[in-house]
XYZ file of C-alpha atoms in Angstrom:
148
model
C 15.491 -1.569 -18.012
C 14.894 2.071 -17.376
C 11.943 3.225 -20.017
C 14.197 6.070 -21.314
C 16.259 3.257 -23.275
C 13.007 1.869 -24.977
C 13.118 5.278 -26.455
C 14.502 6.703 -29.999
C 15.831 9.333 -30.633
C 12.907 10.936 -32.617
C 10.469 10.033 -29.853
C 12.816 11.883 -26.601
C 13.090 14.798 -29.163
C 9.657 14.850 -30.196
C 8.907 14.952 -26.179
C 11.527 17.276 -25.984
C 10.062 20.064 -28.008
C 6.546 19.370 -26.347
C 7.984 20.552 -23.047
C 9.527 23.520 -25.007
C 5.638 23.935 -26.915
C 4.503 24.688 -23.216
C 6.644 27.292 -22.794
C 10.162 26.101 -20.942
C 13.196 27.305 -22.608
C 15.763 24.811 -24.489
C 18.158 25.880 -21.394
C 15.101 24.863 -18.913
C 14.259 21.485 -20.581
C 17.593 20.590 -20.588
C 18.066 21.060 -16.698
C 14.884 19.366 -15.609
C 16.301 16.262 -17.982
C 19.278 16.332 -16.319
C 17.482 16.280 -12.613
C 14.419 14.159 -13.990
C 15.599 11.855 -16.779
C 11.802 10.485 -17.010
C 10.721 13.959 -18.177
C 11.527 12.718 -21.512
C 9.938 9.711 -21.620
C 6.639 11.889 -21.177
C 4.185 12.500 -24.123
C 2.840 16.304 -23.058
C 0.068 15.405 -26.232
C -2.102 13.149 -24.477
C -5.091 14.181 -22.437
C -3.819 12.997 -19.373
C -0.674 15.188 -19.015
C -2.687 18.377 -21.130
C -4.808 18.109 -18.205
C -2.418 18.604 -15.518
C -0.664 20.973 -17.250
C -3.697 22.882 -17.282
C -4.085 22.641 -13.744
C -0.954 23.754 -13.162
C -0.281 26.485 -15.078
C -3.663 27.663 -14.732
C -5.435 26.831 -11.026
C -1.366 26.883 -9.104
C -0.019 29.160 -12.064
C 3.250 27.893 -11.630
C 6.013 30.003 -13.595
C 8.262 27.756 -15.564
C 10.771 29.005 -13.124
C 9.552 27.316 -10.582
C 8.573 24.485 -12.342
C 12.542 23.994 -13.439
C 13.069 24.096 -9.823
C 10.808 21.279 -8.333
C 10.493 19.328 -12.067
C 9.025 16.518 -9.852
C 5.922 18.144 -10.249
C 5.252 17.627 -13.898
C 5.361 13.715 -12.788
C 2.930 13.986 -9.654
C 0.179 12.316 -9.662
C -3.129 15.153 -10.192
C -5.482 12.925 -8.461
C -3.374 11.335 -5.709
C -1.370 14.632 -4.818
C -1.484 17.791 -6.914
C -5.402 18.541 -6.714
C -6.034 17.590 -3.055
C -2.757 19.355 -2.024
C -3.639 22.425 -3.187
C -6.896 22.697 -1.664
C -5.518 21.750 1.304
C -2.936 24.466 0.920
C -5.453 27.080 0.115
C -7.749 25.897 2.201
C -5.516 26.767 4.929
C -4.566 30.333 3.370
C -8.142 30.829 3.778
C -7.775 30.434 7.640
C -4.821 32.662 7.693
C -2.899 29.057 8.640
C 0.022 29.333 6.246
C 2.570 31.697 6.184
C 3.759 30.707 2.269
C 2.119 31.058 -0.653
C 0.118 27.658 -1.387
C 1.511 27.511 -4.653
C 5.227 27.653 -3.621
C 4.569 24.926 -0.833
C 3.053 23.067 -3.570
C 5.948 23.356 -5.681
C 8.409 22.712 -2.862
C 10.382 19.632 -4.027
C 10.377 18.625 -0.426
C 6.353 18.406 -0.171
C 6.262 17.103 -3.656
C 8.149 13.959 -2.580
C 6.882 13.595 0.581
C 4.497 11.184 1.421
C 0.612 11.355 2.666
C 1.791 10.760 5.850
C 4.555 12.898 6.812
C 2.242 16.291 4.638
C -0.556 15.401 6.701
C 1.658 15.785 9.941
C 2.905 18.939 8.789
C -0.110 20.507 7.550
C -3.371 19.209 9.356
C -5.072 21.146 11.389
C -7.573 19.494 13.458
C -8.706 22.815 15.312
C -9.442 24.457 12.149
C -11.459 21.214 11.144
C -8.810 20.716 8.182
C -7.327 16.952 8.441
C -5.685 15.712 5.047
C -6.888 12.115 4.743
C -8.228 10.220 2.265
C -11.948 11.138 2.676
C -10.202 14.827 2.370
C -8.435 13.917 -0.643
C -11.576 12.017 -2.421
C -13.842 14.722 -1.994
C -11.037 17.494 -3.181
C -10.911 15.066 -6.779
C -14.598 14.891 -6.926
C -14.722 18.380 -6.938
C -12.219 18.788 -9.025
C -13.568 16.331 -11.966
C -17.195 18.312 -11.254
C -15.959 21.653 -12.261
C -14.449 20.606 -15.365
């Protein structure tokens, strides 16, 4: 049984207007529910999700805009993907490697869903001594937890 139907109605509207507390519009809420039906089986109050929410509207400052557009991201892992990702990314703006913005790749619904695999194909770049792998993405968390 999908967890949505373990749900009642005070509980999807209480995570409802925690979406809209961080700032999406009713209008926006309502179209990443209708693409991501999960989305409101999340509870934005616990520590957890404050904490990627953090990250991303504060280290990737994603607009809500383009957080409506890729809602995927809200449900990414921020160990497994979003935090090593992004360092990747930037790491490779740093060597003038990318010609996107790291934090639009990042949001890219396509990189979002893709696996380890097939971003590491796209994005590594062994002469620039940049290879996303999992030693890559352990030491990009450890960093990560270390600053906070």
């Amino acid at each position: 049984m999908p967890s949505i139907l373990s749900l009642t109605p005070d509980r999807i509207d209480a995570n409802l207007d925690s979406l809209r507390v961080l700032g999406f519009s009713s209008e926006e809420v309502i179209g990443m529910a209708a693409r991501r039906p999960s989305l409101l089986t999340a509870n934005w109050g616990t520590k957890l999700r404050q904490d990627k929410w953090h990250f991303i509207n504060t280290a990737v400052q994603l607009s809500p805009s383009a957080i409506c557009a890729a809602p995927e991201v809200l449900e990414t892992s921020l160990r497994n993907k979003l935090v090593p990702r992004w360092q990747f990314l930037c790491d490779l703006a740093s060597k003038g490697a990318l010609t996107h913005n790291p934090a639009y790749l990042l949001a890219c619904s396509q990189h979002v869903n893709e696996s380890d695999h097939q971003f590491a194909r796209q994005f590594d770049k062994p002469d620039l001594d940049l290879v996303y792998d999992d030693t890559y993405k352990e030491a990009c968390w450890q960093k990560y937890i270390n600053q906070q």
